[in-house]
Every structure is written in C-alpha cells, then in structure tokens.
CSV table of C-alpha atoms in Angstrom, one decimal:
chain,number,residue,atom,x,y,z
A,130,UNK,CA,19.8,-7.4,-2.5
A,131,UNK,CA,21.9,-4.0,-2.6
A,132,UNK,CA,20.5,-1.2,-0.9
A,133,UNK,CA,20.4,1.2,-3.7
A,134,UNK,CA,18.2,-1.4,-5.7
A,135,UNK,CA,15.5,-2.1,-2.7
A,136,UNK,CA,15.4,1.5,-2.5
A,137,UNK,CA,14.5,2.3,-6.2
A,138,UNK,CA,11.9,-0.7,-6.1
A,139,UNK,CA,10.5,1.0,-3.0
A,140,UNK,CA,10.4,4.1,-4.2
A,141,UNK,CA,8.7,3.0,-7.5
A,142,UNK,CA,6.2,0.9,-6.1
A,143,UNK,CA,5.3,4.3,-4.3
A,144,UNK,CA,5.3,5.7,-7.4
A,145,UNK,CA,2.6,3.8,-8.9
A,146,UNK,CA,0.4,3.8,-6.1
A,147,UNK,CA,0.4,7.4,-5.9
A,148,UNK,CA,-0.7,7.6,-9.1
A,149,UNK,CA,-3.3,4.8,-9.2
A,150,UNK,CA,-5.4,7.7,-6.9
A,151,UNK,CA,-6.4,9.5,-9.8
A,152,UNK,CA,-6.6,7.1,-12.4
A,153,UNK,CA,-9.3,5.1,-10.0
A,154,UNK,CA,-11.3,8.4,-9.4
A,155,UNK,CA,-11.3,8.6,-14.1
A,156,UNK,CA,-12.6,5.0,-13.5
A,157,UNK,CA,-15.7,5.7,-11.2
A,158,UNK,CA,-17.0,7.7,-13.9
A,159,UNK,CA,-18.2,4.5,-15.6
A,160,UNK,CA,-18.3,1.9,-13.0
A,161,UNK,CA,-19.3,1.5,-9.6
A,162,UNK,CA,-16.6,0.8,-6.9
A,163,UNK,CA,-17.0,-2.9,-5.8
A,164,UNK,CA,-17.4,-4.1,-9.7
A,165,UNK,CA,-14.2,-1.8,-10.6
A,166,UNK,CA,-12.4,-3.5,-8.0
A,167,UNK,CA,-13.6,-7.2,-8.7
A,168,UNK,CA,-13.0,-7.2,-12.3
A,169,UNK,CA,-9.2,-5.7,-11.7
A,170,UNK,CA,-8.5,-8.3,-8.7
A,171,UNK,CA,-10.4,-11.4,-10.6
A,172,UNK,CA,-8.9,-10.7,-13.5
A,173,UNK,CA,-5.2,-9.5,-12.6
A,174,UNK,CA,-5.3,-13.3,-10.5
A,175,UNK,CA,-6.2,-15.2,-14.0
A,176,UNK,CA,-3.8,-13.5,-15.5
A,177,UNK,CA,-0.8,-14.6,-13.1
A,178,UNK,CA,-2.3,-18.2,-12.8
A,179,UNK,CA,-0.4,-19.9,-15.7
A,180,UNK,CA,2.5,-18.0,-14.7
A,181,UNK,CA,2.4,-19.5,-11.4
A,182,UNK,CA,1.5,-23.1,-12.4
A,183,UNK,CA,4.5,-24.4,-11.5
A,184,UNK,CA,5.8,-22.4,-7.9
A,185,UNK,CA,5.0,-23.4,-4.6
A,186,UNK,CA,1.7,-23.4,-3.5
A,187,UNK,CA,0.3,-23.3,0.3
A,188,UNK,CA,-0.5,-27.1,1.3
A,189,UNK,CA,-2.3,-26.4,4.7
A,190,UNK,CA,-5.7,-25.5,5.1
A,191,UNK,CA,-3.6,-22.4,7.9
A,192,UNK,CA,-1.6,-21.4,5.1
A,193,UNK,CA,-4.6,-20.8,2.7
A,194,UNK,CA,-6.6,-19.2,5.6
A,195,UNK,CA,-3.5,-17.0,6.1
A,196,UNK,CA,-4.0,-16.4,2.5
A,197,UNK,CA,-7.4,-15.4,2.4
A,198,UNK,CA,-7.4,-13.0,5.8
A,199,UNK,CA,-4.4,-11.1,3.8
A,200,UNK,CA,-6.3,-10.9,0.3
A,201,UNK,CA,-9.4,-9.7,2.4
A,202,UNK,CA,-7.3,-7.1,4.1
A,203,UNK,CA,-5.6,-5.9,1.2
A,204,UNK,CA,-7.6,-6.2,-1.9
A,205,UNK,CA,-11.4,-6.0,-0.6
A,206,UNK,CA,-10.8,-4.0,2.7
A,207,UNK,CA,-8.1,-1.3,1.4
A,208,UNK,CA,-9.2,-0.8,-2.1
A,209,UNK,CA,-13.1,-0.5,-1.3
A,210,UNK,CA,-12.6,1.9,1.4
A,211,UNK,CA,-10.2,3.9,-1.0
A,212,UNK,CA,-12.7,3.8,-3.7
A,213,UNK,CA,-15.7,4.7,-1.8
A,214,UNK,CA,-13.8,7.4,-0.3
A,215,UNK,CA,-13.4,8.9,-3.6
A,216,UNK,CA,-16.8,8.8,-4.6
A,217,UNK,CA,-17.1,12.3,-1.8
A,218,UNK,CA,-13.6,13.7,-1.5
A,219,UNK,CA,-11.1,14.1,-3.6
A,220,UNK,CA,-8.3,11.6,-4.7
A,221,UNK,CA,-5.4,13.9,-3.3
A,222,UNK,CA,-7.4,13.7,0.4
A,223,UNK,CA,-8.4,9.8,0.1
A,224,UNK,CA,-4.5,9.5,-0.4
A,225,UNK,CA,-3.7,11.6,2.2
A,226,UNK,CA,-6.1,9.4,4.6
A,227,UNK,CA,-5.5,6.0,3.6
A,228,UNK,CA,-1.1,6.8,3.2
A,229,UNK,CA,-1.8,7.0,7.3
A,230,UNK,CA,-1.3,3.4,7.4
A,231,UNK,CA,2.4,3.6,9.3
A,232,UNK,CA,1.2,4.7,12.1
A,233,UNK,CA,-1.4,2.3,12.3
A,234,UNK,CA,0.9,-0.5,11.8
A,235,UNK,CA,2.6,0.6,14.5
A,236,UNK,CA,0.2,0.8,16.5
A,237,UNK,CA,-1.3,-2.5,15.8
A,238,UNK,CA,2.5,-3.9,16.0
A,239,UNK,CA,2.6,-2.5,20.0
A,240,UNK,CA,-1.3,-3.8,20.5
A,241,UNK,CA,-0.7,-7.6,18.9
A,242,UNK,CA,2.3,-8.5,18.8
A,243,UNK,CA,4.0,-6.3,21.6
A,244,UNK,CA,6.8,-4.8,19.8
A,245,UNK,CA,8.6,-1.6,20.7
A,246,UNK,CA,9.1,1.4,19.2
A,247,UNK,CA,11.7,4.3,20.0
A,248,UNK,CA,9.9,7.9,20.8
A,249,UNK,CA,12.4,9.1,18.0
A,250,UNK,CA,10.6,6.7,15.7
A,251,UNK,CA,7.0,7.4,17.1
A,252,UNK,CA,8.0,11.1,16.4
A,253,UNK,CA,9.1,10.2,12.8
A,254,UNK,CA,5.8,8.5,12.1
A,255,UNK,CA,4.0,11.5,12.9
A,256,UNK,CA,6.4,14.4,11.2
A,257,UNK,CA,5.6,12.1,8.4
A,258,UNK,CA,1.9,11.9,8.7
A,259,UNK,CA,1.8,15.8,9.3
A,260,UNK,CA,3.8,16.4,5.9
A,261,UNK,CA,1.1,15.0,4.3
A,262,UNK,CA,-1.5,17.1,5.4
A,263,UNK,CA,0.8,19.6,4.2
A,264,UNK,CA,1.3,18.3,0.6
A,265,UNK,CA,-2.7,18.7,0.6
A,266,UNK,CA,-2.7,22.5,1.2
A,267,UNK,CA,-3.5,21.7,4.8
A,268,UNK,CA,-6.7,21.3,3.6
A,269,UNK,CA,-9.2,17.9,4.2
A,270,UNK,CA,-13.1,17.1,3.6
A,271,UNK,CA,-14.4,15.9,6.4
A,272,UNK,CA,-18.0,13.5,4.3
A,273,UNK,CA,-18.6,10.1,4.8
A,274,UNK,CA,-15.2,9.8,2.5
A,275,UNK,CA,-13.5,10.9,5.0
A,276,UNK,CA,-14.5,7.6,7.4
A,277,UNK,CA,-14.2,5.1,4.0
A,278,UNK,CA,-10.2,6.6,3.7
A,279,UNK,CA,-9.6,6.3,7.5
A,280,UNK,CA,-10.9,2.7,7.2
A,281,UNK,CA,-8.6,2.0,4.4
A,282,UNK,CA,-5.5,3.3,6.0
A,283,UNK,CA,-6.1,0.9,9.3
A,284,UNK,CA,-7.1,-1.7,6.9
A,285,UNK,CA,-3.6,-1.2,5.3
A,286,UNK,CA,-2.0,-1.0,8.4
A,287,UNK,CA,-3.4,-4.4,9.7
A,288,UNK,CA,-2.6,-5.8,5.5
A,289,UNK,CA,0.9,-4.7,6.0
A,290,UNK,CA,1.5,-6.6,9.0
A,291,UNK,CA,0.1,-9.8,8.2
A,292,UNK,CA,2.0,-9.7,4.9
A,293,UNK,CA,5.1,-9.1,6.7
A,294,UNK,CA,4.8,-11.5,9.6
A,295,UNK,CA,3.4,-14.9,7.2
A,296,UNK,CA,4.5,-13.4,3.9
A,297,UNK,CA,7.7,-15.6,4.2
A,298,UNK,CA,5.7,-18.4,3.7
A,299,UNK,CA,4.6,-17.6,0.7
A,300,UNK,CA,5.8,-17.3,-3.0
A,301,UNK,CA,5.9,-13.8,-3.8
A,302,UNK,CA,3.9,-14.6,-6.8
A,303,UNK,CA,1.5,-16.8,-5.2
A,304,UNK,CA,1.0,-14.6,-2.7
A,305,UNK,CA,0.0,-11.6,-4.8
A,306,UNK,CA,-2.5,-13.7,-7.5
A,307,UNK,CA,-4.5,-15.5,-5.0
A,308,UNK,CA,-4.8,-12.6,-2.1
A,309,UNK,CA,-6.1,-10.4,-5.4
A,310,UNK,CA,-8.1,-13.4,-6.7
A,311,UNK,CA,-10.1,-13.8,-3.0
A,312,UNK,CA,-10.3,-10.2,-2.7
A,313,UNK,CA,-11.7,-9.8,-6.0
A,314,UNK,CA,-14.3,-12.9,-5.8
A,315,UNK,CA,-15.5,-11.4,-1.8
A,316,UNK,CA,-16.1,-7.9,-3.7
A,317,UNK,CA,-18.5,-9.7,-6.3
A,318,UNK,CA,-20.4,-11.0,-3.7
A,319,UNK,CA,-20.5,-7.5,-2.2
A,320,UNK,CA,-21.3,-5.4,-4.7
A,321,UNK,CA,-24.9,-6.7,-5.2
A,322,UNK,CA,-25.1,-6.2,-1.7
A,323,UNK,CA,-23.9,-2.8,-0.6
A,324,UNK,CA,-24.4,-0.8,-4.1
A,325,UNK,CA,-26.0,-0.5,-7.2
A,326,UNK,CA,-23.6,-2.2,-9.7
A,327,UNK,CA,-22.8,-0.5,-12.8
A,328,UNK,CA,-20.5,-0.6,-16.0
A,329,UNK,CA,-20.9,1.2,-18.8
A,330,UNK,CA,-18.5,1.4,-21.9
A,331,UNK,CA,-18.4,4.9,-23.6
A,332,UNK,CA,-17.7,4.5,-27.6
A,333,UNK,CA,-16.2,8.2,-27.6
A,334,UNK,CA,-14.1,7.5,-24.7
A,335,UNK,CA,-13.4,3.8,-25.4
A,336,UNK,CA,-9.6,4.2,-25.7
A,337,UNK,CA,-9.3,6.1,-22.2
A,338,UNK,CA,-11.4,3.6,-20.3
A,339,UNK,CA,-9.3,0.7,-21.7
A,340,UNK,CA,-6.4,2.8,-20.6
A,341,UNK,CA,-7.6,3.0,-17.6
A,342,UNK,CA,-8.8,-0.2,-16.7
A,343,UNK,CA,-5.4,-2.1,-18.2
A,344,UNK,CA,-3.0,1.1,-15.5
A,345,UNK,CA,-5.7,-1.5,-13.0
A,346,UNK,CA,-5.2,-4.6,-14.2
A,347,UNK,CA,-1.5,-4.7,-14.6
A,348,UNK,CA,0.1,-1.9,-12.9
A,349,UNK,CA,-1.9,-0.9,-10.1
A,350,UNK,CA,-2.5,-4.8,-9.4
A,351,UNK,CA,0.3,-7.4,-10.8
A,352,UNK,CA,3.1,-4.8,-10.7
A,353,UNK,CA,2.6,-3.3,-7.7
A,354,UNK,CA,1.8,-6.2,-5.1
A,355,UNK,CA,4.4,-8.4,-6.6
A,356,UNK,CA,7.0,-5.6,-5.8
A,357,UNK,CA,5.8,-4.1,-2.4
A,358,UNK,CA,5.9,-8.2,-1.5
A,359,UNK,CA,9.2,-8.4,-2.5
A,360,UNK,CA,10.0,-4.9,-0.7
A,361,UNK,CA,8.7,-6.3,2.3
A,362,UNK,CA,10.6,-10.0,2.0
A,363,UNK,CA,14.0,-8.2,1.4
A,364,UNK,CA,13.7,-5.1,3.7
A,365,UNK,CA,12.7,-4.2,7.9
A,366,UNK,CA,8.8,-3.8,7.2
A,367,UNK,CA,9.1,-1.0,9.8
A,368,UNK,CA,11.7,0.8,7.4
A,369,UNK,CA,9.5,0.0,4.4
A,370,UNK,CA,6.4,0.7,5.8
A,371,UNK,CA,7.2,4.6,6.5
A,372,UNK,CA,7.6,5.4,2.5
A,373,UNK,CA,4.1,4.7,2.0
A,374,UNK,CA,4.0,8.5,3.4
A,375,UNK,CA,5.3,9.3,-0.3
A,376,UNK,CA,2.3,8.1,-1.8
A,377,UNK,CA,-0.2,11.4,-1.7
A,378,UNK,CA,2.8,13.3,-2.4
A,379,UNK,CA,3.3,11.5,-6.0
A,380,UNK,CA,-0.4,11.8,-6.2
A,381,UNK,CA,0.1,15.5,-5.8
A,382,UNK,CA,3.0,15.4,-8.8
A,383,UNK,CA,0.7,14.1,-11.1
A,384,UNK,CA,-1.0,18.0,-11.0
A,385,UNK,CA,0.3,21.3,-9.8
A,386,UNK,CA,3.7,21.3,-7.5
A,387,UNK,CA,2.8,23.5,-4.8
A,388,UNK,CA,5.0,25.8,-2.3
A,389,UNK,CA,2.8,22.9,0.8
A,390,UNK,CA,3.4,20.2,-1.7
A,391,UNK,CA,7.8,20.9,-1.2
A,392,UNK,CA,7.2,21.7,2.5
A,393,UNK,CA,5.0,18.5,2.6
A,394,UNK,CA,8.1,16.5,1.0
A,395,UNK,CA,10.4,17.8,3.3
A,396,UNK,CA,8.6,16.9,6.6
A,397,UNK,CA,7.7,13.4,5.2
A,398,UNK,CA,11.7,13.3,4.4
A,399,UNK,CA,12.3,13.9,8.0
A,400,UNK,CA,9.9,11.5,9.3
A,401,UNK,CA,11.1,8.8,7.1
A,402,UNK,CA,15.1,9.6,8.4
A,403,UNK,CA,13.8,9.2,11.7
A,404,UNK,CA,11.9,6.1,11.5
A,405,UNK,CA,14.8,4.9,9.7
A,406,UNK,CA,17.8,6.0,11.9
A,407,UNK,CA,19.1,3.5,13.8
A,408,UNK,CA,18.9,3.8,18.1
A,409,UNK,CA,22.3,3.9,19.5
A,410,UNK,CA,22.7,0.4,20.7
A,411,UNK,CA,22.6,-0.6,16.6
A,412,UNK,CA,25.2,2.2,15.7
A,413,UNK,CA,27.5,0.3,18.4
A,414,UNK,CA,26.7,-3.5,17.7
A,415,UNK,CA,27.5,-2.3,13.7
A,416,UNK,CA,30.9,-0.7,14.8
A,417,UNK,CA,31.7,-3.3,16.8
A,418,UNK,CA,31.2,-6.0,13.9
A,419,UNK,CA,33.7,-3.6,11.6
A,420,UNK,CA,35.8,-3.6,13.9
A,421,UNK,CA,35.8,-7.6,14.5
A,422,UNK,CA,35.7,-7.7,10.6
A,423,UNK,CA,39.0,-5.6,10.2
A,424,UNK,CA,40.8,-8.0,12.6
C-alpha cells in the first residue's frame, strides 16, 4: 500500500476516534456506560457476521483465546474505562488521558517482549504526550475519572500490542466483529454487576439519540477497528501507534481552536517526526539499497 494512502487511513481513523469523545459523553445522558458499550459492541459484531460468513475463521482453540484476550482488552477494558471516565471529567481530558497509550506500548514493548527503543524516540513519545496536555489548556481534573482514563490508555497500550503481534493471524474483518462481539457480551455480564443499568429513549430527542447510537454502532465500531486493523497490518505499529496522540486534538476541533490547542499540535507534530525518523543505521542500509538498485 502507498504511503500517502496508509497515511490518510491513519489519519482518518484518528479522526473519528477523536470525535467519538464527545458523542459518547451526549450518549451517557440516556444510558449507563456498560449497557452503552454492550449494545454498540453486540450489535456492531451481528452486523458484520453475514458479511464475514465466508473469510477465514480462527480453527484453534489459541487463536480464539488470542481472540478473546484482544476483544477484552480493546472493547471491554478501553471503552469502559473511557466511559466511566467521562461520567467525572470531561471528554477533552478523558481523551487526553486515555490518547497516552504510546507510551505505554512502549513501555510494555521493553517489559514483555524486550524490544528497544532509541532515546530520540523515547523523547518523541513524550514531546507528544506533553502536546496534549497542551491542546487541553494545560488543564486536567484530577476525580476518580482521572484513574478510569489512565486505565484506559494502559489498557490501549497492552490492546495495541496484542493486535499488532497476533493480528496477522487474523482476517481483518474477523478480527474486528468477534473481539467487539466478546467485548460486548463480557460488558453485559458486567453491567449488572458494577452499575445500575439504564436506557431510556427520549421522544423529544429521539432523532439525536438514534444519531448518536448509529456514529456507535457503525463509525465509532465497524469503521474504525476494521481500519486501525488494517493500519496496523500494513504499517510499523510503533510508527502507527504515535498518531493516536492526534486523537484529543481532533476532539478539541470539534469546539473552539485555541492559541494551546495550535501549540498542542505542534509539539504532538514533533513528537510524531521523532518517533518516526529513522536512526542512522536505517538512513545507511536505505542508501546503500539505492545505490545497489541503480547498479
């Protein structure tokens, strides 16, 4: 896949997840988190299951299991924690909170699987994380939210590098209707559990909940995960990861642009150059195959 096209995918996918922020705090005004979250996940998955009929399923009990741990991590894990979050801070700073996942998977990267990272990209990570603090007015409530949208952003993190180490093994499709699917059928068991379920439809604002529970359904769920799956299949998930620091800024677009919101931008800019510029050894082993190619 060209370049220019994984980046506009990329930088959509962004797009839309900045924006689901706000449209999921509109939505906890008539429901309660876990059910919001179950009847998106339960029924994006039916949606996508005729559709998937026919692609490759997992055969091993492993590969389901795989499965499973990723639509736990993703769906129940990331999504509650956002939600709940929400429930005593605001969107913008649940964004900010949860959009810290690079630097978790990073971190988790170095303390599972051992990999390295340059300082210059360590540096990038956090010249990206700072920008976003920025984009907020440098401002963050520090509730109980504040915990829930931490959570979230490890949970990412940890979602994030699952996906990209067994995501191969999966059909991107399959992968994103069953991990939404689990996630949605563990948060039904949940909600009895750890709140007070609720759903209410409003007659006078019947056209603005459906509205807001189809951006859910197919956007924030179907669209999205089936395009950060294929961003992460086609591209370095180190690269990738990094523009999830764009998130809380589109979030922030949806409202009033700010003089912190442009100097948030810019700092998030620099740390995704960073993260993205390749170390020296790289910059030689690609001239040296130019040169080979010219021969």
């Amino acid at each position: 896949m060209s370049k220019p096209r994984l980046l506009f995918l990329t930088i959509f996918t962004m797009l839309v997840a900045g924006l689901n922020f706000p449209i999921g705090k509109i939505a906890l005004s008539f429901g309660s988190p876990f059910i919001l979250l179950a009847i998106r996940f339960v029924v994006a998955g039916l949606l996508m299951l005729p559709f998937i009929a026919k692609r490759p399923h997992p055969r091993s009990s492993a590969a389901w299991m795989k499965l499973a741990t990723i639509g736990m991590f993703q769906s129940a894990f990331v999504m509650s924690g956002i939600y709940l979050s929400m429930q005593t801070i605001s969107s913008g700073s649940s964004s900010v909170l949860s959009s810290s996942n690079p630097i978790w998977f990073i971190v988790f990267s170095f303390l599972i699987f051992g990999i390295r990272y340059r300082l210059l990209q360590w540096a990038g990570v956090i010249i990206g994380f700072v920008g976003v603090f920025i984009t907020q007015g440098l401002e963050m409530q520090m509730q109980s939210g504040f915990w829930f949208a931490l959570g979230a952003g490890m949970a990412w993190g940890m979602a994030t590098l699952l996906s990209s180490r067994w995501g191969g093994e999966f059909d991107a499709w399959v992968m994103t209707a069953y991990q939404m699917l689990i996630g949605g059928i563990l948060l039904l068991i949940a909600s009895p559990l750890l709140e007070e379920p609720y759903f209410v439809w409003d007659s006078s604002h019947l056209l603005k909940e459906l509205f807001v529970l189809g951006w859910m359904i197919l956007m924030s769920s179907i669209v999205q995960f089936v395009t950060w799956y294929y961003v992460l299949r086609h591209s370095d998930p180190n690269q990738a990861n990094v523009y999830l620091f764009l998130i809380p800024v589109f979030g922030v677009l949806s409202g009033w642009l700010h003089w912190y919101t442009l100097a948030g931008t810019l700092c998030i800019g620099l740390g995704i150059y960073l993260v993205n510029r390749p170390g020296r050894r790289e910059v030689i082993q690609d001239q040296f195959t130019i040169k080979r190619a010219m021969r």
